[in-house]
Every structure is written in C-alpha cells, then in structure tokens.
Coordinates of C-alpha atoms in Angstrom, one line a residue:
R215 CA 123.4 141.0 69.6
F216 CA 124.4 137.6 70.4
V217 CA 127.7 136.5 71.6
E218 CA 129.3 133.2 72.1
G219 CA 130.1 132.4 75.5
D220 CA 133.1 130.9 77.3
D221 CA 130.9 130.0 80.2
A222 CA 128.6 126.8 79.9
V223 CA 124.7 127.7 80.3
E224 CA 123.0 125.3 82.6
L225 CA 119.5 124.6 81.8
V226 CA 116.5 122.7 83.2
D227 CA 114.1 120.8 80.8
A228 CA 111.0 121.6 82.9
Q229 CA 109.4 118.8 81.5
L230 CA 111.7 116.3 82.6
L231 CA 112.9 118.1 85.7
D232 CA 116.3 117.4 83.9
H233 CA 119.2 119.5 84.5
R234 CA 121.9 119.8 81.6
V235 CA 124.9 121.9 80.9
V236 CA 125.2 123.4 77.5
E237 CA 128.8 124.1 76.5
E238 CA 129.4 127.2 74.1
A239 CA 125.6 128.5 74.6
L240 CA 125.1 131.5 72.2
L241 CA 123.7 134.0 74.4
G242 CA 121.9 137.2 73.6
I243 CA 122.6 140.3 75.5
C244 CA 120.4 143.6 75.2
D245 CA 122.5 146.7 74.0
V246 CA 120.3 148.9 76.3
C247 CA 119.5 147.1 79.4
G248 CA 122.1 144.1 79.6
A249 CA 119.4 141.5 79.7
H250 CA 120.4 138.1 78.6
N251 CA 118.3 136.0 76.3
F252 CA 118.6 133.1 73.8
A253 CA 118.4 132.9 70.0
P254 CA 115.4 130.7 68.8
E255 CA 118.0 128.6 66.7
E256 CA 120.0 128.2 70.1
R257 CA 116.8 126.8 72.0
Q258 CA 116.5 124.5 69.0
R259 CA 120.0 123.4 69.2
W260 CA 119.4 122.8 73.1
E261 CA 116.4 120.7 72.6
Q262 CA 118.3 118.5 69.8
L263 CA 120.8 117.9 72.7
F264 CA 118.3 117.1 75.2
A265 CA 116.7 114.8 72.9
A266 CA 120.3 113.1 71.9
Q267 CA 121.2 112.6 75.4
R268 CA 117.7 111.0 76.3
E269 CA 118.6 108.4 73.5
E270 CA 121.9 107.8 74.5
R271 CA 120.5 107.1 78.0
H272 CA 117.8 105.0 76.3
A273 CA 115.5 106.8 78.6
S274 CA 112.7 107.2 75.9
L275 CA 111.3 104.6 73.7
T276 CA 113.0 104.7 70.1
P277 CA 110.7 105.2 67.1
T278 CA 111.2 101.5 66.1
E279 CA 109.9 100.4 69.5
I280 CA 106.9 102.7 69.3
Q281 CA 106.0 101.5 66.1
T282 CA 106.5 98.0 66.9
L283 CA 104.5 98.1 70.1
R284 CA 101.7 99.7 67.9
H285 CA 101.7 97.1 65.6
T286 CA 101.9 94.4 68.2
L287 CA 98.5 95.8 69.5
H288 CA 97.2 96.1 65.9
L289 CA 96.3 99.4 66.2
S290 CA 96.3 102.4 63.7
Q291 CA 98.3 105.7 64.6
E292 CA 95.0 107.2 65.4
D293 CA 93.7 104.4 67.6
F294 CA 97.2 103.9 69.6
A295 CA 96.7 107.8 70.2
R296 CA 93.3 107.1 71.8
L297 CA 94.5 104.4 73.8
I298 CA 97.5 106.5 75.5
G299 CA 95.4 110.0 75.4
A300 CA 97.7 111.6 72.8
T301 CA 97.1 112.8 69.1
R302 CA 97.6 111.0 66.0
P303 CA 100.2 113.4 64.6
S304 CA 102.2 112.9 67.9
V305 CA 102.5 109.4 67.5
A306 CA 103.5 110.0 64.0
A307 CA 106.0 112.2 65.1
W308 CA 107.2 109.9 67.7
E309 CA 107.6 107.1 65.2
S310 CA 109.4 109.1 62.7
P311 CA 113.3 108.1 62.2
E312 CA 114.1 111.5 61.9
R313 CA 112.0 112.9 65.0
T314 CA 113.7 115.6 66.7
V315 CA 111.8 115.6 69.8
P316 CA 110.9 112.2 71.7
P317 CA 107.6 111.8 73.4
S318 CA 106.9 113.7 76.7
R319 CA 108.2 111.8 79.8
T320 CA 104.7 110.8 80.9
A321 CA 103.7 109.5 77.3
D322 CA 107.0 107.5 77.2
L323 CA 106.2 106.1 80.7
L324 CA 102.6 105.1 79.8
M325 CA 103.8 103.3 76.6
K326 CA 106.6 101.5 78.5
L327 CA 103.7 100.4 81.0
V328 CA 101.5 99.2 78.2
A329 CA 104.6 97.3 76.6
Q330 CA 105.2 95.8 79.8
A331 CA 101.6 94.9 80.2
V332 CA 101.8 93.1 76.4
Q333 CA 104.7 91.2 77.2
T334 CA 103.9 89.8 80.7
R335 CA 100.2 90.5 81.2
D336 CA 101.1 91.7 84.6
V337 CA 102.5 95.3 85.4
A338 CA 104.7 95.9 88.3
V339 CA 103.8 99.7 88.1
L340 CA 105.8 101.0 91.0
D341 CA 108.7 98.7 90.0
I342 CA 108.8 99.9 86.4
L343 CA 108.7 103.6 87.6
L344 CA 111.5 103.5 90.0
D345 CA 113.7 101.9 87.3
E346 CA 112.9 104.3 84.9
A347 CA 113.5 107.1 87.3
K348 CA 116.9 105.9 87.9
K349 CA 117.8 106.8 84.1
W350 CA 117.2 110.3 85.4
N351 CA 119.5 110.1 88.2
V352 CA 116.6 109.8 90.5
V353 CA 116.6 107.4 93.3
L354 CA 113.4 107.1 95.4
E355 CA 112.6 104.8 98.4
V356 CA 109.0 103.9 98.3
R357 CA 107.3 102.6 101.7
L358 CA 104.2 100.7 100.7
P359 CA 101.5 100.2 103.6
H360 CA 101.1 96.9 104.9
P361 CA 98.1 95.2 103.4
V362 CA 95.1 95.1 105.5
S363 CA 94.1 91.4 106.3

C-alpha cells in the first residue's frame, strides 16, 4: 500500500552526491513487515524534480548549449559521443528539449571543459571544476604544489 506522508523525505542523488528534500513523498509500507519503499512512479517524479532543480541552478548544460557546442565542432552526434566517451543515444537524449534527465555530472563537466577550450583555446581545468562545484554548494580549497624550477 502507498500512503501520502506528511513528512518530507530526504534523498541523496548518488550520482551527484546531492541532497534534496522531497515534500509530500508517496511512501510504500509493507502490510506484513512494515518496511518502507517507494513506488516506481514516485522515483520517476523525484528524478524529474532533481533535473528541474539542476536546470534552475544552471548546473547542467541545456539541450541547446550541448547541440550548439556539437555544431560548433562540426561533429555528428555519433562523433561527438566518441569525443567525450558517451553513446550517440545519450547525446541525442541530452540534446532533446523534452529530456527528462540531464547528462551525468561527469559528462556535463567534460562538455563544459570542451566548450571552454573552444572559446579560449586555453582551459583552466581546476578553476572551472571549482566554480562548478560551488553550484552544488561544495566549496573546496585546492593547494597546488610549488613548481619545480
């Protein structure tokens, strides 16, 4: 049986190490043992909430930005997928305006690094990664070793 809870459920998006609270979660409770579980529809709703929150923070490239980057490089979806270590269906899904799930954080970061390289021909990898981490409320202090002369 599934019941609507008055309590919010805190979830962790393992892929993003991102904590989110989902209000009015639909929670399944086993009549025999009392174990809690979630309906597949509820999980899908949560994934859509996560994706919407990522879009609001501009934490992921938009479908248009991904497609523009690919076109700037004059690559087909298949060749762009090869470039970043993805699959053609993944690239097609990421470029779709109706996408329900954005790219993984790793794929998104790699595409942002490629975009920076296209714009400036110079990529400050650590600066980009640290700026992107801030969008996830992760503040890191990196101490680089002194260059050897």
